[in-house]
Amino acid sequence: MFSIETLVPEAGRVDAEGLRAFDADALAAYVADPAHPWWRRRPCVQALAGRVPERRVAALVARVHDAQDVAEVRIALLELLADRAELLGWLRHPDRRQDTSYGMPEAILKARGLLGDRTAAGELATLAAEPWPRMRATGEAGLDALVARYGARAVLSDVGDARPEDRVFRVRMRHRAGQDVTDALADPDPSVAHLAQSLLTDPDRLRARLRGAPTIEAKLWAAYALHRLTGDAAETRAIHASLGGPRVEVAGLDDELRAAIVQEYGHHCEERSDPRWRVEAICTQPPARSDEDVEREEEERLGRATAALTAAGLTPRPPVSCGHYHRQGGGTYHVIGLGSEDSEVHVSTLGPFATSHSPEPAARAALEAAGFRWITPETGEIRVTGLCVYYFGGRRPLDVSTLLFYWQD
């Protein structure tokens, strides 16, 4: 004899098929009792899709209303009860702004969209332009529900086009309707132009756009999209040269630092990055190297650093990756501890760069004599403008020190 406890014996173990075959009334009663573990109640909610007992609706709605209940259950219930018009007044109440449980603000907005609340369109557009995939998908689902109910023209009118996120939605709707969105490459906001280039699939149309694009940025986005489609770096370099080799100039950032940073981050920078960085990364891409060659170079660099520190009498400990040092994550440097003290030096994987949180004059002298470049606080503080890189939840320009010695958990 099956029970909910046997079908969900522990968190993460769910017999979804068994729950789908379980009595709907019993499932709903289980969900409505907050004394049961949330990790059992949530899959029970999901198993109720399309078969919610009418007599249990009020009790389930009460669980949605209870801010003390677990957000994961409430979010699943909002998805389940998306056709219940009686929820709309509660969803639109100003008090919902105070409900900041993880995922709830986004789930509330999506539910408003699913229930046809056009006043949520602007906030849904903002959510749909978020860089986090989960949040973006939630916003798009709410907007798509509004479009399905009222039509794209009505929702576009609700949203307008004043903000970048409004224009992101507009580009998405135009593309869905089969319209050409090449003109959006000239949008002044990089996130809008980035979306537009990602949707283009015709190399010949992009080449034509290159001739008539109104701004350097639009031409660079066209070149970037063209390279995405063809992989022809020679053509991209020729386009870049014909435009005068435009790049983001950063005061104090010399060619050695620039080359290391652009190759590590320019290819996969965040949406709001200046297209100059993206195209520069393509145009300056060095010949491909095997993983073995990269590993061999890194071992040589670390061996050279260790030998130099040893010769200086600093008794270095074996190098460890920043991920191992922090016991999680990864990044672009190794840590070499010095002696039995807390002093240490960092050696970048991006080139012959070294630094430390403290001055370490003896280590600096030894490493510089061995061909390393010591990154001083003055150099490390140079902010690389226009290049947005993900870092602990943010997506913004970082300084040289963070980029050369990057760690992310």
Coordinates of C-alpha atoms in Angstrom, one line a residue:
M1 CA 0.0 0.0 0.0
F2 CA 1.5 3.3 -1.1
S3 CA 1.5 6.4 0.9
I4 CA 2.8 9.9 0.4
E5 CA 5.6 9.1 2.8
T6 CA 6.7 6.1 0.7
L7 CA 6.3 8.0 -2.6
V8 CA 8.5 10.8 -1.2
P9 CA 10.8 9.0 1.2
E10 CA 13.3 11.8 1.6
A11 CA 14.1 15.2 0.2
G12 CA 15.0 14.9 -3.5
R13 CA 13.6 11.4 -3.9
V14 CA 10.1 11.6 -5.6
D15 CA 8.0 9.0 -7.3
A16 CA 6.3 11.5 -9.6
E17 CA 4.3 8.9 -11.5
G18 CA 3.1 7.4 -8.2
L19 CA 2.0 10.8 -6.9
R20 CA 0.2 11.5 -10.2
A21 CA -1.8 8.3 -9.6
F22 CA -2.5 9.1 -6.0
D23 CA -5.9 10.3 -4.8
A24 CA -6.2 14.0 -5.5
D25 CA -8.2 14.8 -2.5
A26 CA -5.7 13.2 -0.2
L27 CA -2.8 15.1 -1.9
A28 CA -4.6 18.4 -1.5
A29 CA -5.4 17.7 2.1
Y30 CA -1.7 16.9 2.7
V31 CA -0.5 20.1 1.0
A32 CA -3.0 22.2 3.0
D33 CA -1.4 21.0 6.3
P34 CA 1.8 23.0 6.9
A35 CA 2.8 20.6 9.6
H36 CA 4.0 18.2 6.8
P37 CA 7.6 18.7 5.4
W38 CA 7.7 21.2 2.6
W39 CA 9.8 18.9 0.5
R40 CA 6.9 16.4 0.5
R41 CA 4.2 19.0 0.0
R42 CA 5.8 20.6 -3.0
P43 CA 5.8 17.5 -5.2
C44 CA 2.3 16.8 -4.0
V45 CA 1.3 20.3 -5.4
Q46 CA 2.9 19.4 -8.7
A47 CA 1.1 16.1 -8.8
L48 CA -2.2 18.0 -8.6
A49 CA -1.8 19.7 -11.9
G50 CA -5.1 19.6 -13.8
R51 CA -7.0 17.9 -11.0
V52 CA -7.4 20.2 -8.0
P53 CA -10.5 19.2 -5.9
E54 CA -12.8 22.2 -5.8
R55 CA -13.6 21.6 -2.1
R56 CA -9.9 22.0 -1.3
V57 CA -9.3 25.3 -3.2
A58 CA -10.0 27.6 -0.3
A59 CA -7.5 25.7 1.9
L60 CA -4.9 25.8 -0.8
V61 CA -5.4 29.5 -1.4
A62 CA -4.9 30.0 2.4
R63 CA -1.5 28.4 2.1
V64 CA -0.6 30.9 -0.7
H65 CA -1.7 33.7 1.6
D66 CA 0.4 32.5 4.6
A67 CA 3.7 34.4 4.5
Q68 CA 5.0 32.0 7.2
D69 CA 4.6 29.0 5.0
V70 CA 7.6 27.8 2.9
A71 CA 8.1 29.8 -0.3
E72 CA 8.8 26.8 -2.4
V73 CA 5.3 25.4 -1.6
R74 CA 3.6 28.8 -2.1
I75 CA 5.3 29.3 -5.5
A76 CA 4.2 25.8 -6.6
L77 CA 0.7 26.6 -5.5
L78 CA 0.6 29.9 -7.4
E79 CA 1.5 27.9 -10.5
L80 CA -1.2 25.3 -9.8
L81 CA -3.9 27.9 -9.1
A82 CA -3.1 30.2 -12.0
D83 CA -6.6 30.1 -13.2
R84 CA -8.3 31.1 -10.0
A85 CA -9.5 34.7 -10.4
E86 CA -10.1 35.1 -6.7
L87 CA -6.3 35.3 -6.2
L88 CA -6.0 38.5 -8.3
G89 CA -7.0 41.0 -5.6
W90 CA -4.5 39.5 -3.1
L91 CA -1.8 39.4 -5.7
R92 CA -2.3 43.1 -6.6
H93 CA -2.5 44.3 -3.0
P94 CA 0.4 46.7 -2.0
D95 CA 1.3 44.4 0.9
R96 CA 2.7 42.0 -1.6
R97 CA 5.7 44.3 -1.9
Q98 CA 6.7 43.3 1.5
D99 CA 6.7 39.6 0.6
T100 CA 10.4 39.1 -0.1
S101 CA 10.7 35.4 0.5
Y102 CA 13.1 33.8 -2.0
G103 CA 11.3 33.6 -5.4
M104 CA 8.0 35.0 -4.2
P105 CA 8.2 38.5 -5.8
E106 CA 8.8 36.9 -9.2
A107 CA 6.2 34.2 -8.7
I108 CA 3.6 36.9 -7.7
L109 CA 4.4 38.9 -10.9
K110 CA 4.1 35.8 -13.1
A111 CA 0.8 34.8 -11.5
R112 CA -0.6 38.3 -12.2
G113 CA 0.4 37.8 -15.8
L114 CA -1.2 34.4 -16.0
L115 CA -4.4 35.9 -14.5
G116 CA -4.5 38.6 -17.2
D117 CA -3.4 41.6 -15.1
R118 CA -2.1 44.1 -17.7
T119 CA -0.9 46.5 -15.0
A120 CA 1.9 44.0 -14.3
A121 CA 3.3 44.3 -17.9
G122 CA 6.0 46.8 -17.1
E123 CA 7.3 44.9 -14.1
L124 CA 7.2 41.7 -16.0
A125 CA 9.2 43.3 -18.8
T126 CA 11.8 44.3 -16.2
L127 CA 11.9 40.7 -14.9
A128 CA 12.1 39.3 -18.4
A129 CA 15.3 41.3 -19.0
E130 CA 17.1 40.0 -15.9
P131 CA 20.4 38.3 -16.5
W132 CA 19.4 35.4 -14.3
P133 CA 17.9 32.6 -16.5
R134 CA 15.3 31.6 -13.9
M135 CA 14.0 35.1 -13.3
R136 CA 14.1 35.9 -17.1
A137 CA 12.0 32.8 -17.8
T138 CA 9.5 33.7 -15.1
G139 CA 9.1 37.2 -16.6
E140 CA 8.7 35.9 -20.1
A141 CA 6.1 33.4 -19.0
G142 CA 4.0 36.2 -17.5
L143 CA 4.3 38.4 -20.5
D144 CA 3.6 35.5 -22.9
A145 CA 0.4 34.8 -20.9
L146 CA -0.7 38.5 -21.4
V147 CA 0.1 38.4 -25.1
A148 CA -1.9 35.1 -25.5
R149 CA -4.9 36.8 -23.9
Y150 CA -4.8 40.3 -25.2
G151 CA -2.5 40.2 -28.3
A152 CA 1.0 41.5 -28.7
R153 CA -0.1 45.0 -29.8
A154 CA -2.0 45.7 -26.6
V155 CA 0.8 44.5 -24.3
L156 CA 3.4 46.4 -26.3
S157 CA 1.3 49.5 -25.7
D158 CA 1.2 48.8 -22.0
V159 CA 4.9 48.4 -21.8
G160 CA 6.0 51.2 -24.1
D161 CA 9.6 51.6 -25.3
A162 CA 11.3 54.1 -23.0
R163 CA 13.4 51.7 -21.0
P164 CA 15.9 49.1 -22.3
E165 CA 13.9 46.3 -20.9
D166 CA 10.8 47.6 -22.7
R167 CA 12.7 47.4 -26.0
V168 CA 14.1 43.9 -25.2
F169 CA 10.4 42.8 -25.0
R170 CA 9.6 44.7 -28.2
V171 CA 12.5 43.0 -30.1
R172 CA 11.4 39.6 -28.9
M173 CA 7.8 40.2 -30.0
R174 CA 8.9 41.5 -33.4
H175 CA 11.2 38.5 -34.0
R176 CA 8.4 36.2 -32.9
A177 CA 6.1 37.8 -35.5
G178 CA 8.7 37.1 -38.2
Q179 CA 9.9 40.7 -38.5
D180 CA 13.5 41.8 -39.2
V181 CA 15.1 43.1 -36.0
T182 CA 18.4 44.1 -37.6
D183 CA 17.7 47.8 -36.9
A184 CA 17.9 47.0 -33.1
L185 CA 21.6 46.6 -33.5
A186 CA 21.7 50.4 -33.3
D187 CA 19.9 50.5 -30.0
P188 CA 22.0 52.6 -27.5
D189 CA 21.6 50.0 -24.8
P190 CA 24.0 47.0 -25.2
S191 CA 21.5 44.5 -23.7
V192 CA 18.9 45.3 -26.5
A193 CA 21.5 45.2 -29.3
H194 CA 22.9 41.9 -27.8
L195 CA 19.5 40.3 -27.9
A196 CA 19.0 41.5 -31.5
Q197 CA 22.3 40.1 -32.7
S198 CA 21.5 36.7 -31.1
L199 CA 18.3 36.4 -33.1
L200 CA 19.8 37.2 -36.5
T201 CA 20.5 34.2 -38.8
D202 CA 21.2 35.7 -42.3
P203 CA 24.9 36.5 -43.0
D204 CA 24.1 38.4 -46.2
R205 CA 21.6 40.6 -44.5
L206 CA 24.2 41.3 -41.8
R207 CA 26.8 42.3 -44.4
A208 CA 24.3 44.6 -46.0
R209 CA 23.6 46.1 -42.6
L210 CA 27.3 46.7 -42.1
R211 CA 27.2 49.1 -45.0
G212 CA 24.3 51.1 -43.7
A213 CA 24.5 50.9 -40.0
P214 CA 24.2 54.4 -38.4
T215 CA 26.8 53.9 -35.6
I216 CA 30.1 52.2 -34.9
E217 CA 28.4 50.1 -32.2
A218 CA 25.8 48.9 -34.7
K219 CA 28.5 47.9 -37.2
L220 CA 30.4 46.1 -34.4
W221 CA 27.3 44.2 -33.3
A222 CA 26.7 43.2 -37.0
A223 CA 30.3 42.0 -37.2
Y224 CA 29.9 40.0 -34.0
A225 CA 26.7 38.4 -35.2
L226 CA 28.3 37.6 -38.5
H227 CA 31.2 35.9 -36.8
R228 CA 28.8 33.9 -34.6
L229 CA 27.2 32.6 -37.8
T230 CA 30.3 32.0 -40.0
G231 CA 33.2 31.6 -37.6
D232 CA 35.3 33.6 -40.1
A233 CA 37.8 35.5 -38.0
A234 CA 39.6 36.8 -41.1
E235 CA 36.4 38.6 -42.2
T236 CA 35.9 40.0 -38.7
R237 CA 39.4 41.3 -38.6
A238 CA 39.0 43.0 -42.0
I239 CA 35.7 44.6 -40.9
H240 CA 37.4 45.7 -37.6
A241 CA 40.3 47.3 -39.6
S242 CA 38.0 49.0 -42.0
L243 CA 36.3 50.7 -39.0
G244 CA 39.6 52.0 -37.7
G245 CA 40.1 49.2 -35.1
P246 CA 37.7 50.7 -32.5
R247 CA 38.4 49.7 -29.0
V248 CA 37.5 50.8 -25.4
E249 CA 40.5 52.9 -24.2
V250 CA 41.2 52.4 -20.6
A251 CA 43.7 54.8 -19.0
G252 CA 46.7 52.9 -17.5
L253 CA 45.8 49.6 -19.1
D254 CA 48.9 48.6 -21.2
D255 CA 49.0 46.1 -24.0
E256 CA 50.3 43.2 -21.9
L257 CA 47.5 43.5 -19.3
R258 CA 44.9 44.2 -22.0
A259 CA 45.8 41.2 -24.1
A260 CA 45.5 38.9 -21.0
I261 CA 42.2 40.3 -19.9
V262 CA 40.5 40.5 -23.3
Q263 CA 41.3 36.9 -24.1
E264 CA 40.0 35.6 -20.8
Y265 CA 36.8 37.7 -20.6
G266 CA 36.1 39.4 -23.9
H267 CA 34.7 36.2 -25.6
H268 CA 32.1 35.5 -22.9
C269 CA 31.4 38.9 -21.3
E270 CA 28.0 39.9 -20.0
E271 CA 25.2 41.3 -22.1
R272 CA 25.8 44.9 -21.2
S273 CA 29.4 44.9 -22.3
D274 CA 30.6 47.3 -25.0
P275 CA 30.7 45.4 -28.4
R276 CA 34.3 46.7 -28.9
W277 CA 35.6 44.2 -26.3
R278 CA 33.8 41.3 -28.0
V279 CA 35.1 42.1 -31.5
E280 CA 38.6 42.8 -30.2
A281 CA 38.7 39.4 -28.5
I282 CA 37.9 37.8 -31.9
C283 CA 40.5 39.9 -33.8
T284 CA 43.3 39.2 -31.3
Q285 CA 42.6 35.6 -30.7
P286 CA 46.0 33.8 -30.6
P287 CA 46.5 30.4 -32.3
A288 CA 44.7 27.6 -30.5
R289 CA 46.7 25.6 -28.0
S290 CA 46.1 22.1 -26.7
D291 CA 45.1 21.6 -23.1
E292 CA 48.5 19.9 -22.6
D293 CA 50.4 22.9 -23.8
V294 CA 48.4 25.2 -21.5
E295 CA 49.0 22.9 -18.5
R296 CA 52.7 22.6 -19.3
E297 CA 53.0 26.4 -19.5
E298 CA 51.2 26.8 -16.2
E299 CA 53.4 24.2 -14.5
E300 CA 56.5 26.0 -15.8
R301 CA 55.3 29.3 -14.5
L302 CA 54.6 28.0 -11.1
G303 CA 57.9 26.0 -11.0
R304 CA 59.8 29.2 -11.9
A305 CA 58.0 31.2 -9.2
T306 CA 58.6 28.5 -6.6
A307 CA 62.3 28.3 -7.5
A308 CA 62.7 32.0 -7.3
L309 CA 61.1 32.2 -3.9
T310 CA 63.2 29.3 -2.7
A311 CA 66.4 30.9 -3.9
A312 CA 65.4 34.1 -1.9
G313 CA 65.2 32.0 1.3
L314 CA 61.4 32.4 1.6
T315 CA 60.6 28.6 1.9
P316 CA 57.5 28.6 -0.3
R317 CA 54.8 26.0 0.2
P318 CA 53.5 24.0 -2.8
P319 CA 51.2 26.1 -5.1
V320 CA 47.5 25.5 -4.7
S321 CA 44.7 26.7 -7.0
C322 CA 42.5 29.4 -5.7
G323 CA 39.6 27.0 -5.7
H324 CA 41.5 24.5 -3.6
Y325 CA 42.7 27.4 -1.3
H326 CA 39.1 28.6 -0.7
R327 CA 37.8 25.0 -0.6
Q328 CA 35.3 25.7 -3.4
G329 CA 34.9 27.4 -6.7
G330 CA 37.7 28.3 -9.1
G331 CA 39.4 31.2 -10.8
T332 CA 42.6 32.5 -12.4
Y333 CA 45.4 32.2 -9.9
H334 CA 47.4 30.0 -7.6
V335 CA 48.4 30.7 -4.0
I336 CA 51.9 30.1 -2.8
G337 CA 52.3 30.4 1.0
L338 CA 55.5 31.6 2.4
G339 CA 57.1 29.8 5.3
S340 CA 55.0 29.1 8.4
E341 CA 53.5 32.7 8.4
D342 CA 50.3 33.9 7.0
S343 CA 52.1 35.7 4.1
E344 CA 51.5 34.5 0.6
V345 CA 51.7 35.5 -3.0
H346 CA 49.3 35.0 -5.9
V347 CA 50.4 33.9 -9.3
S348 CA 48.0 34.4 -12.2
T349 CA 47.1 31.8 -14.7
L350 CA 46.6 34.6 -17.4
G351 CA 50.3 35.5 -17.7
P352 CA 53.4 36.3 -15.7
F353 CA 51.6 38.3 -13.1
A354 CA 52.0 38.1 -9.4
T355 CA 50.8 40.1 -6.4
S356 CA 50.0 39.8 -2.7
H357 CA 47.6 41.4 -0.2
S358 CA 50.6 42.8 1.7
P359 CA 53.7 44.4 0.2
E360 CA 56.1 41.4 0.5
P361 CA 59.2 43.2 -0.8
A362 CA 61.4 40.1 -0.7
A363 CA 58.9 38.0 -2.7
R364 CA 58.3 40.8 -5.1
A365 CA 62.0 41.3 -5.8
A366 CA 62.5 37.6 -6.3
L367 CA 59.6 37.2 -8.7
E368 CA 60.4 40.3 -10.7
A369 CA 64.0 39.0 -11.1
A370 CA 62.4 35.7 -12.4
G371 CA 60.5 37.6 -15.1
F372 CA 57.2 38.1 -13.3
R373 CA 55.3 41.4 -13.2
W374 CA 54.3 42.5 -9.8
I375 CA 50.8 44.0 -9.9
T376 CA 50.9 47.0 -7.5
P377 CA 47.8 48.4 -5.8
E378 CA 47.9 51.4 -8.3
T379 CA 47.8 49.1 -11.3
G380 CA 45.4 46.6 -9.7
E381 CA 42.8 49.4 -9.1
I382 CA 42.5 50.3 -12.8
R383 CA 38.9 49.6 -13.7
V384 CA 38.4 48.0 -17.1
T385 CA 35.4 50.0 -18.3
G386 CA 32.8 48.6 -20.7
L387 CA 33.7 45.0 -19.9
C388 CA 31.0 43.5 -17.7
V389 CA 32.1 40.3 -15.9
Y390 CA 30.1 38.2 -13.5
Y391 CA 31.4 38.4 -10.0
F392 CA 29.5 37.3 -6.9
G393 CA 26.0 38.1 -8.3
G394 CA 27.1 41.3 -10.0
R395 CA 27.7 41.9 -13.7
R396 CA 29.8 45.0 -14.0
P397 CA 33.2 46.3 -14.9
L398 CA 35.9 45.0 -12.5
D399 CA 39.4 46.2 -11.7
V400 CA 42.6 44.7 -13.1
S401 CA 43.5 42.9 -9.8
T402 CA 40.1 41.2 -9.6
L403 CA 40.4 40.1 -13.3
L404 CA 43.9 38.8 -13.1
F405 CA 43.4 37.1 -9.7
Y406 CA 39.7 36.1 -10.1
W407 CA 38.0 33.7 -7.7
Q408 CA 34.3 32.8 -7.7
D409 CA 32.7 30.2 -5.4

